[in-house]
Short mmCIF file of C-alpha atoms in Angstrom, two decimals:
data_model
loop_
_atom_site.label_atom_id
_atom_site.label_comp_id
_atom_site.label_asym_id
_atom_site.label_seq_id
_atom_site.Cartn_x
_atom_site.Cartn_y
_atom_site.Cartn_z
CA MET A 13 -1.40 23.74 0.92
CA SER A 14 -4.15 21.49 -0.39
CA LEU A 15 -4.12 17.73 -0.02
CA ILE A 16 -7.18 15.73 -1.09
CA PHE A 17 -7.41 11.98 -0.57
CA TYR A 18 -9.83 9.94 -2.67
CA THR A 19 -10.57 6.51 -1.26
CA ASN A 20 -13.01 3.83 -0.27
CA PRO A 21 -12.69 2.28 3.22
CA MET A 22 -12.58 -1.22 1.70
CA SER A 23 -9.80 -0.67 -0.80
CA ARG A 24 -6.04 -0.27 -1.14
CA GLY A 25 -6.74 3.24 0.03
CA ARG A 26 -6.25 1.90 3.54
CA ILE A 27 -2.53 1.83 2.77
CA ILE A 28 -2.55 5.50 1.84
CA ARG A 29 -4.67 6.41 4.87
CA TRP A 30 -1.95 4.91 7.07
CA MET A 31 0.75 6.72 5.11
CA LEU A 32 -1.06 10.04 5.39
CA GLU A 33 -1.44 9.58 9.13
CA GLU A 34 2.28 8.85 9.39
CA THR A 35 3.13 12.14 7.64
CA GLY A 36 1.14 14.18 10.12
CA ALA A 37 -0.07 16.39 7.26
CA ALA A 38 -3.55 17.89 7.15
CA TYR A 39 -5.69 16.39 4.41
CA GLU A 40 -9.27 16.18 3.20
CA THR A 41 -10.86 12.76 2.65
CA ARG A 42 -13.34 12.23 -0.16
CA PHE A 43 -14.93 8.80 0.01
CA LEU A 44 -16.18 7.27 -3.23
CA ARG A 45 -18.54 4.34 -3.54
CA TYR A 46 -17.79 1.59 -6.02
CA GLY A 47 -19.69 1.92 -9.28
CA GLU A 48 -21.07 5.19 -10.54
CA GLU A 49 -19.12 7.44 -8.18
CA MET A 50 -15.74 6.02 -9.21
CA SER A 51 -16.68 6.07 -12.90
CA SER A 52 -18.14 9.59 -12.81
CA PRO A 53 -16.66 12.19 -15.18
CA ALA A 54 -15.48 14.24 -12.20
CA TYR A 55 -13.43 11.40 -10.73
CA THR A 56 -12.31 10.03 -14.11
CA ALA A 57 -10.66 13.43 -14.63
CA VAL A 58 -8.61 12.70 -11.49
CA ASN A 59 -7.89 9.03 -12.22
CA PRO A 60 -8.78 7.70 -15.69
CA MET A 61 -8.43 4.17 -14.29
CA GLN A 62 -11.58 4.89 -12.26
CA LYS A 63 -10.18 3.34 -9.11
CA VAL A 64 -8.95 4.47 -5.72
CA PRO A 65 -6.81 5.62 -4.07
CA ALA A 66 -5.61 8.88 -5.53
CA ILE A 67 -4.35 12.11 -4.05
CA VAL A 68 -4.28 15.65 -5.34
CA HIS A 69 -1.55 17.68 -3.67
CA ASN A 70 -1.44 21.37 -4.57
CA GLY A 71 -3.09 20.55 -7.87
CA ARG A 72 -0.80 17.61 -8.69
CA VAL A 73 -2.44 14.21 -9.11
CA VAL A 74 -0.72 11.06 -7.89
CA THR A 75 -2.22 7.59 -8.36
CA GLU A 76 -1.01 4.04 -7.64
CA CYS A 77 -0.32 3.09 -4.02
CA GLY A 78 3.43 2.64 -4.31
CA ALA A 79 3.85 5.95 -6.12
CA ILE A 80 1.67 7.77 -3.59
CA CYS A 81 3.71 6.39 -0.68
CA LEU A 82 6.98 7.43 -2.32
CA TYR A 83 5.58 10.85 -3.16
CA LEU A 84 4.26 11.54 0.34
CA ALA A 85 7.54 10.49 1.93
CA ASP A 86 9.34 13.08 -0.19
CA ALA A 87 6.63 15.75 0.07
CA PHE A 88 6.76 15.65 3.88
CA PRO A 89 10.42 14.95 4.71
CA GLU A 90 9.99 16.08 8.30
CA ALA A 91 8.12 12.81 8.97
CA GLY A 92 11.31 10.84 8.26
CA LEU A 93 9.59 8.20 6.14
CA ALA A 94 12.29 7.91 3.48
CA PRO A 95 16.00 7.20 3.98
CA PRO A 96 18.63 9.63 2.68
CA PRO A 97 18.99 9.51 -1.14
CA MET A 98 22.24 7.55 -1.09
CA GLU A 99 20.70 4.91 1.19
CA ARG A 100 17.62 4.14 -0.90
CA ALA A 101 18.68 1.05 -2.81
CA ASP A 102 16.67 -1.42 -0.70
CA TYR A 103 13.92 1.15 -0.23
CA TYR A 104 13.23 1.44 -3.95
CA ARG A 105 13.90 -2.23 -4.58
CA TRP A 106 11.31 -3.58 -2.16
CA MET A 107 8.71 -0.92 -2.87
CA MET A 108 8.81 -1.76 -6.57
CA PHE A 109 8.98 -5.50 -5.92
CA ALA A 110 5.75 -5.31 -3.93
CA ALA A 111 4.08 -3.07 -6.52
CA GLY A 112 5.13 -5.22 -9.46
CA PRO A 113 6.15 -8.89 -9.17
CA TRP A 114 4.47 -9.62 -5.85
CA GLU A 115 1.12 -7.99 -6.63
CA GLN A 116 0.99 -9.65 -10.06
CA ALA A 117 1.82 -13.04 -8.60
CA ASN A 118 -0.64 -12.71 -5.74
CA VAL A 119 -3.55 -11.51 -7.90
CA ASN A 120 -2.96 -14.21 -10.50
CA ALA A 121 -2.92 -16.85 -7.77
CA ALA A 122 -6.15 -15.48 -6.30
CA LEU A 123 -7.77 -15.60 -9.75
CA GLY A 124 -6.62 -19.18 -10.30
CA VAL A 125 -4.25 -18.24 -13.12
CA SER A 126 -1.59 -20.92 -13.43
CA VAL A 127 1.71 -20.01 -15.07
CA SER A 128 3.61 -22.84 -16.74
CA ALA A 129 7.37 -23.22 -16.58
CA GLU A 130 7.58 -21.95 -20.15
CA GLN A 131 5.35 -18.95 -19.41
CA SER A 132 7.27 -18.08 -16.24
CA ARG A 133 10.00 -16.56 -18.38
CA MET A 134 7.46 -14.04 -19.68
CA ALA A 135 5.79 -13.32 -16.35
CA GLY A 136 7.35 -10.47 -14.43
CA TYR A 137 7.23 -12.51 -11.26
CA GLY A 138 8.46 -15.86 -12.59
CA THR A 139 6.38 -18.14 -10.37
CA PHE A 140 4.18 -17.49 -7.37
CA GLU A 141 6.43 -19.66 -5.19
CA ARG A 142 9.52 -17.68 -6.17
CA ALA A 143 7.81 -14.34 -5.56
CA LEU A 144 6.54 -15.56 -2.19
CA ASP A 145 10.02 -16.67 -1.13
CA VAL A 146 11.42 -13.26 -2.02
CA LEU A 147 8.61 -11.43 -0.21
CA LEU A 148 9.17 -13.45 2.97
CA SER A 149 12.91 -12.81 2.75
CA THR A 150 12.23 -9.11 3.37
CA VAL A 151 10.69 -9.73 6.80
CA PRO A 152 13.27 -8.79 9.45
CA ASP A 153 13.96 -10.69 12.64
CA SER A 154 13.84 -7.36 14.47
CA GLY A 155 13.30 -3.74 13.57
CA TYR A 156 11.98 -2.83 10.16
CA LEU A 157 12.51 -3.57 6.47
CA LEU A 158 15.39 -1.10 6.24
CA GLY A 159 16.92 -1.86 9.63
CA ASP A 160 16.24 0.17 12.75
CA ARG A 161 14.35 2.86 10.86
CA PHE A 162 10.63 2.70 10.09
CA SER A 163 9.88 3.93 6.57
CA ALA A 164 7.26 4.12 3.83
CA ALA A 165 8.48 0.65 2.79
CA ASP A 166 7.03 -0.76 6.00
CA VAL A 167 3.69 0.91 5.27
CA TYR A 168 3.53 -0.39 1.71
CA VAL A 169 5.30 -3.75 1.77
CA GLY A 170 4.07 -4.45 5.29
CA SER A 171 0.48 -3.87 4.14
CA HIS A 172 0.94 -6.37 1.32
CA ILE A 173 2.25 -8.94 3.79
CA GLY A 174 -0.56 -8.30 6.25
CA TRP A 175 -3.25 -8.62 3.61
CA ALA A 176 -1.69 -11.75 2.12
CA ILE A 177 -1.78 -13.41 5.53
CA GLN A 178 -5.35 -12.23 6.11
CA PHE A 179 -6.50 -13.79 2.83
CA GLY A 180 -4.42 -16.93 3.20
CA SER A 181 -1.90 -16.49 0.39
CA VAL A 182 1.06 -16.16 2.78
CA PRO A 183 1.72 -18.63 5.62
CA SER A 184 2.07 -16.96 8.97
CA SER A 185 5.01 -17.49 11.32
CA PRO A 186 6.17 -16.04 14.64
CA ARG A 187 8.70 -13.84 12.81
CA ILE A 188 6.04 -12.41 10.49
CA GLU A 189 3.52 -11.93 13.28
CA ALA A 190 6.12 -10.11 15.38
CA TYR A 191 6.99 -7.80 12.50
CA LEU A 192 3.34 -7.06 11.75
CA GLY A 193 2.77 -6.41 15.43
CA ARG A 194 5.55 -3.80 15.43
CA ILE A 195 4.22 -1.87 12.47
CA GLN A 196 0.48 -2.27 12.98
CA SER A 197 0.66 -1.08 16.58
CA ARG A 198 1.97 2.34 15.53
CA PRO A 199 -0.42 5.16 16.48
CA ALA A 200 -0.76 6.27 12.84
CA ALA A 201 -1.66 2.74 11.76
CA ARG A 202 -4.30 2.46 14.47
CA ARG A 203 -5.77 5.85 13.60
CA GLY A 204 -5.99 4.87 9.95
CA VAL A 205 -7.84 1.65 10.76
CA GLU A 206 -10.28 3.48 13.03
CA LEU A 207 -11.05 6.14 10.42
CA ASP A 208 -11.65 3.67 7.62
CA ASP A 209 -13.56 1.15 9.71
CA ALA A 210 -15.91 3.92 10.83
CA ALA A 211 -16.73 4.72 7.19
CA ILE A 212 -17.50 1.13 6.10
CA PRO A 213 -21.21 1.20 7.03
CA GLU A 214 -21.80 4.18 4.74
CA TYR A 215 -19.32 3.56 1.92
CA GLY A 216 -18.69 -0.20 1.91
CA PRO A 217 -19.88 -2.40 -0.96
CA GLN A 218 -23.14 -3.29 0.80
CA SER A 219 -24.01 0.25 1.84
#
């Protein structure tokens, strides 16, 4: 079994680091610096988008954070990170909501892109306010996104929520802070943060 993880410690790769740690699988990390290393022919052959993260599992390439999380949950079922197939409606729904409408809305807002009422019918997220309301509706009063069971959805959607609060695009609340506390205190989450933080001096943008 071969599992290679391409990342930068200051990227969305932090999501996949957490997910990999949750699986318990052995993997090799290959850090890439922004610029020439990500645009090199060798890495472009892995991900033509020239961005991280990406994984190569037994010769199969998977890119895009949401897809990688879904793939790893299925590739390592013993970790219990995906619900049974017939119970995946909310699982798929919220994973794809975070990957599509929410990320589009959040990035556009960060870039100062304003969508008019007329344009909102074309935008996949409608309006930022609507997407934010839906995102916050996923946060549970107790437990996890899918109930009592932690899943890849908590890694992926929870990471989006945590980052949005960190950068000020989502208002915090006791309910959100409690949820983030539950998921971010997991041993795998803490290990992931430690591993990536340790690599920032060498591979961060200012290195």
